Short mmCIF file of N, CA and C in Angstrom, two decimals:
data_model
loop_
_atom_site.label_atom_id
_atom_site.label_comp_id
_atom_site.label_asym_id
_atom_site.label_seq_id
_atom_site.Cartn_x
_atom_site.Cartn_y
_atom_site.Cartn_z
N MET B 1 -51.80 -21.02 -5.44
CA MET B 1 -51.48 -23.07 -5.37
C MET B 1 -52.27 -22.67 -7.00
N LYS B 2 -51.19 -23.22 -8.05
CA LYS B 2 -51.62 -23.21 -8.82
C LYS B 2 -51.88 -24.91 -9.77
N LEU B 3 -52.93 -26.08 -9.91
CA LEU B 3 -54.13 -26.54 -10.32
C LEU B 3 -53.13 -27.63 -11.70
N ALA B 4 -52.52 -26.56 -12.61
CA ALA B 4 -52.85 -26.76 -13.64
C ALA B 4 -51.92 -26.02 -14.50
N GLU B 5 -50.55 -26.89 -15.12
CA GLU B 5 -50.37 -26.17 -15.92
C GLU B 5 -50.76 -25.34 -17.08
N GLU B 6 -49.37 -24.36 -17.47
CA GLU B 6 -49.63 -23.43 -18.84
C GLU B 6 -49.59 -24.13 -20.32
N ARG B 7 -50.46 -24.21 -21.30
CA ARG B 7 -50.19 -24.81 -22.04
C ARG B 7 -49.91 -23.73 -23.16
N PRO B 8 -48.66 -23.84 -23.93
CA PRO B 8 -48.15 -22.93 -25.22
C PRO B 8 -49.09 -22.73 -25.27
N TYR B 9 -49.35 -23.28 -26.28
CA TYR B 9 -50.21 -23.06 -27.28
C TYR B 9 -51.50 -22.23 -27.30
N ALA B 10 -52.13 -22.37 -25.75
CA ALA B 10 -53.81 -22.31 -25.66
C ALA B 10 -53.84 -20.65 -26.21
N ASP B 11 -52.90 -20.14 -26.18
CA ASP B 11 -52.88 -18.74 -27.45
C ASP B 11 -53.10 -18.69 -29.10
N PRO B 12 -54.34 -18.64 -29.62
CA PRO B 12 -53.92 -18.86 -31.18
C PRO B 12 -52.80 -18.24 -31.80
N GLU B 13 -52.68 -17.31 -31.31
CA GLU B 13 -51.30 -16.88 -32.46
C GLU B 13 -50.92 -17.72 -31.94
N ALA B 14 -49.72 -17.92 -30.57
CA ALA B 14 -49.03 -18.91 -30.38
C ALA B 14 -49.17 -19.85 -31.57
N ALA B 15 -49.98 -20.87 -31.31
CA ALA B 15 -50.63 -22.00 -32.43
C ALA B 15 -50.52 -21.83 -33.95
N ALA B 16 -51.02 -20.52 -33.88
CA ALA B 16 -51.12 -20.01 -35.86
C ALA B 16 -49.65 -20.01 -36.10
N ARG B 17 -48.97 -19.40 -35.06
CA ARG B 17 -47.08 -19.43 -35.47
C ARG B 17 -46.58 -20.92 -35.37
N LYS B 18 -46.86 -22.34 -34.95
CA LYS B 18 -46.52 -23.10 -34.56
C LYS B 18 -46.94 -23.95 -36.21
N LEU B 19 -48.10 -23.96 -36.14
CA LEU B 19 -49.04 -24.48 -36.88
C LEU B 19 -47.77 -23.76 -38.63
N VAL B 20 -47.80 -22.56 -38.70
CA VAL B 20 -46.88 -22.11 -40.43
C VAL B 20 -45.97 -22.49 -39.70
N GLU B 21 -44.72 -22.75 -38.83
CA GLU B 21 -43.85 -23.43 -38.45
C GLU B 21 -43.81 -24.88 -39.80
N LEU B 22 -44.08 -25.69 -38.83
CA LEU B 22 -44.66 -27.26 -39.12
C LEU B 22 -44.70 -27.25 -41.17
N ALA B 23 -45.69 -26.53 -41.52
CA ALA B 23 -46.05 -26.22 -42.62
C ALA B 23 -45.20 -26.02 -43.48
N ALA B 24 -43.85 -25.39 -43.12
CA ALA B 24 -43.02 -25.11 -43.77
C ALA B 24 -41.46 -25.83 -43.76
N SER B 25 -41.53 -26.90 -42.98
CA SER B 25 -41.00 -28.15 -42.61
C SER B 25 -41.41 -28.51 -43.24
N VAL B 26 -42.24 -29.23 -44.00
CA VAL B 26 -42.91 -29.87 -44.75
C VAL B 26 -43.19 -30.39 -46.04
N GLU B 27 -42.54 -31.23 -47.42
CA GLU B 27 -42.66 -31.13 -48.42
C GLU B 27 -43.02 -31.01 -48.46
N ALA B 28 -44.41 -29.36 -49.74
CA ALA B 28 -45.44 -30.50 -50.27
C ALA B 28 -45.52 -30.94 -51.01
N VAL B 29 -46.95 -31.85 -51.66
CA VAL B 29 -46.91 -32.65 -52.37
C VAL B 29 -46.75 -32.21 -53.94
N GLN B 30 -48.00 -31.18 -54.31
CA GLN B 30 -47.90 -30.92 -55.38
C GLN B 30 -49.12 -29.24 -55.26
N ASP B 31 -48.47 -28.41 -56.73
CA ASP B 31 -49.11 -27.09 -56.33
C ASP B 31 -48.94 -26.34 -55.06
N GLY B 32 -47.74 -27.05 -53.91
CA GLY B 32 -48.28 -25.93 -52.97
C GLY B 32 -48.75 -27.18 -51.56
N ARG B 33 -49.77 -27.85 -51.77
CA ARG B 33 -50.52 -28.74 -51.15
C ARG B 33 -49.56 -28.92 -49.82
N ILE B 34 -49.97 -29.59 -48.82
CA ILE B 34 -49.78 -29.89 -48.26
C ILE B 34 -50.78 -30.76 -47.04
N TYR B 35 -50.74 -31.96 -46.63
CA TYR B 35 -51.56 -33.08 -46.38
C TYR B 35 -51.72 -32.23 -44.83
N ILE B 36 -53.67 -31.97 -44.20
CA ILE B 36 -53.22 -31.29 -42.77
C ILE B 36 -52.18 -32.00 -41.82
N GLU B 37 -52.95 -34.11 -42.29
CA GLU B 37 -52.21 -34.01 -41.75
C GLU B 37 -50.93 -34.47 -40.34
N ARG B 38 -50.53 -34.00 -42.31
CA ARG B 38 -48.30 -33.90 -42.29
C ARG B 38 -48.44 -32.84 -40.50
N ILE B 39 -49.73 -31.87 -40.45
CA ILE B 39 -49.46 -30.98 -39.05
C ILE B 39 -49.97 -31.22 -37.96
N ASN B 40 -50.68 -31.86 -38.59
CA ASN B 40 -51.47 -32.12 -37.57
C ASN B 40 -50.84 -33.27 -36.33
N ALA B 41 -50.50 -33.99 -36.93
CA ALA B 41 -50.04 -35.42 -36.06
C ALA B 41 -48.69 -34.88 -35.02
N PRO B 42 -47.52 -34.19 -36.42
CA PRO B 42 -46.26 -33.85 -34.96
C PRO B 42 -47.41 -32.33 -34.27
N PHE B 43 -48.36 -31.94 -34.44
CA PHE B 43 -48.81 -30.52 -33.29
C PHE B 43 -49.49 -31.33 -32.02
N LEU B 44 -50.48 -32.01 -32.37
CA LEU B 44 -51.13 -33.45 -31.10
C LEU B 44 -50.29 -34.13 -30.92
N PHE B 45 -48.87 -34.34 -31.48
CA PHE B 45 -49.23 -36.28 -30.60
C PHE B 45 -47.11 -35.84 -30.30
N LYS B 46 -46.62 -35.01 -30.69
CA LYS B 46 -45.26 -34.66 -30.66
C LYS B 46 -45.39 -33.62 -29.55
N LEU B 47 -45.99 -31.82 -29.94
CA LEU B 47 -45.84 -31.06 -29.11
C LEU B 47 -46.87 -31.23 -28.03
N LYS B 48 -47.86 -31.92 -28.59
CA LYS B 48 -48.63 -32.13 -27.02
C LYS B 48 -49.95 -31.41 -26.64
N GLY B 49 -50.47 -30.35 -29.02
CA GLY B 49 -51.38 -29.32 -28.67
C GLY B 49 -52.44 -29.89 -28.79
N SER B 50 -53.81 -29.51 -27.97
CA SER B 50 -55.30 -29.91 -27.51
C SER B 50 -55.54 -30.40 -29.10
N GLY B 51 -57.20 -30.88 -29.70
CA GLY B 51 -57.55 -30.30 -30.61
C GLY B 51 -58.06 -29.02 -30.96
N SER B 52 -58.61 -28.36 -29.53
CA SER B 52 -59.54 -27.17 -30.24
C SER B 52 -57.76 -26.19 -30.00
N GLU B 53 -56.57 -26.32 -29.22
CA GLU B 53 -56.15 -25.54 -30.25
C GLU B 53 -55.23 -25.60 -32.15
N PHE B 54 -55.04 -27.04 -31.91
CA PHE B 54 -55.24 -26.73 -33.25
C PHE B 54 -55.62 -26.49 -34.45
N GLY B 55 -57.31 -26.21 -33.85
CA GLY B 55 -58.72 -25.21 -34.62
C GLY B 55 -58.93 -24.05 -34.78
N ALA B 56 -58.58 -23.40 -32.64
CA ALA B 56 -58.26 -22.19 -32.78
C ALA B 56 -56.93 -21.24 -33.89
N GLY B 57 -56.06 -22.50 -34.44
CA GLY B 57 -54.38 -22.14 -34.22
C GLY B 57 -54.55 -21.47 -36.14
N LEU B 58 -55.03 -23.37 -36.57
CA LEU B 58 -55.65 -22.51 -37.59
C LEU B 58 -56.30 -21.95 -38.41
N LYS B 59 -57.71 -21.57 -37.32
CA LYS B 59 -58.36 -20.82 -37.72
C LYS B 59 -57.77 -18.91 -37.29
N HIS B 60 -56.89 -18.98 -36.82
CA HIS B 60 -56.10 -17.82 -36.90
C HIS B 60 -55.28 -17.34 -38.10
N ALA B 61 -54.46 -18.95 -38.43
CA ALA B 61 -53.85 -18.83 -39.61
C ALA B 61 -54.11 -18.61 -40.73
N ILE B 62 -55.57 -18.52 -41.06
CA ILE B 62 -56.34 -18.83 -42.42
C ILE B 62 -56.63 -17.18 -42.30
N GLU B 63 -56.91 -16.41 -40.72
CA GLU B 63 -57.48 -15.49 -40.97
C GLU B 63 -55.98 -14.25 -41.37
N ARG B 64 -54.95 -14.71 -40.57
CA ARG B 64 -53.99 -13.97 -41.15
C ARG B 64 -53.59 -14.05 -42.70
N GLY B 65 -53.99 -14.80 -43.47
CA GLY B 65 -54.17 -15.01 -44.65
C GLY B 65 -52.37 -16.19 -44.60
N TRP B 66 -51.64 -16.51 -43.80
CA TRP B 66 -50.75 -17.36 -43.50
C TRP B 66 -51.35 -18.31 -44.25
N LEU B 67 -51.94 -19.50 -44.27
CA LEU B 67 -52.08 -20.76 -44.46
C LEU B 67 -53.96 -20.69 -45.23
N GLN B 68 -53.42 -21.45 -46.13
CA GLN B 68 -55.09 -21.76 -47.29
C GLN B 68 -55.50 -23.18 -46.96
N LEU B 69 -56.84 -23.63 -46.50
CA LEU B 69 -57.55 -24.26 -45.48
C LEU B 69 -58.40 -24.83 -47.74
N GLN B 70 -57.52 -26.18 -48.09
CA GLN B 70 -58.39 -26.58 -49.40
C GLN B 70 -60.31 -27.14 -48.28
N GLU B 71 -61.08 -26.41 -49.56
CA GLU B 71 -62.46 -26.62 -49.46
C GLU B 71 -62.92 -28.59 -48.71
N SER B 72 -61.87 -29.36 -48.51
CA SER B 72 -62.59 -30.57 -48.28
C SER B 72 -61.46 -30.92 -46.38
N GLY B 73 -61.01 -29.63 -46.42
CA GLY B 73 -60.44 -29.64 -45.34
C GLY B 73 -58.78 -30.92 -45.46
N THR B 74 -58.68 -31.49 -46.37
CA THR B 74 -57.25 -32.30 -47.14
C THR B 74 -56.33 -31.99 -46.92
N TYR B 75 -56.14 -30.31 -46.90
CA TYR B 75 -54.89 -29.99 -47.86
C TYR B 75 -55.25 -28.54 -46.91
N VAL B 76 -53.83 -27.75 -46.61
CA VAL B 76 -53.44 -26.53 -46.22
C VAL B 76 -52.49 -26.23 -47.17
N ARG B 77 -52.49 -24.73 -47.47
CA ARG B 77 -51.17 -24.20 -48.91
C ARG B 77 -49.90 -23.33 -47.75
N LEU B 78 -49.36 -23.35 -47.59
CA LEU B 78 -48.15 -21.67 -47.06
C LEU B 78 -48.52 -20.78 -48.24
N LEU B 79 -48.97 -19.55 -47.63
CA LEU B 79 -49.18 -18.61 -48.39
C LEU B 79 -48.11 -17.95 -48.13
N GLY B 80 -48.67 -16.34 -48.10
CA GLY B 80 -47.78 -15.35 -47.21
C GLY B 80 -46.75 -15.14 -46.36
N ALA B 81 -46.02 -16.35 -45.74
CA ALA B 81 -45.91 -16.38 -43.71
C ALA B 81 -44.23 -16.46 -43.98
N GLY B 82 -43.85 -16.26 -45.11
CA GLY B 82 -42.06 -16.53 -44.76
C GLY B 82 -41.24 -15.23 -43.94
N GLY B 83 -41.50 -14.46 -44.08
CA GLY B 83 -41.28 -13.19 -43.35
C GLY B 83 -41.83 -13.64 -41.40
N LEU B 84 -43.05 -14.21 -41.56
CA LEU B 84 -43.39 -14.62 -39.95
C LEU B 84 -42.54 -15.56 -39.09
N LEU B 85 -41.74 -16.93 -39.49
CA LEU B 85 -41.16 -17.10 -38.92
C LEU B 85 -39.41 -17.32 -38.26
N THR B 86 -39.39 -15.36 -39.00
CA THR B 86 -38.98 -14.58 -38.44
C THR B 86 -38.41 -14.11 -37.51
N GLN B 87 -40.15 -13.86 -37.28
CA GLN B 87 -40.37 -12.90 -36.06
C GLN B 87 -39.81 -13.13 -35.24
#
């Protein structure tokens, strides 16, 4: 008997891929910078991801070199993730 349904973004890899996909779909404001809330809000409210899934996915994407987080945490920058979206 299953008491809870599986979370699609419980795996940091899946969450990271979705965050990169969201970042690629958003228009950058300047120098490739994307406001963090432009990927945070859709992930949390449209996709029903949790805050911990968002954090784990963001950390995973940064470690893999797919996203760069500004020191203040206000912006992210999409790095070499072009081939990632087709995999």
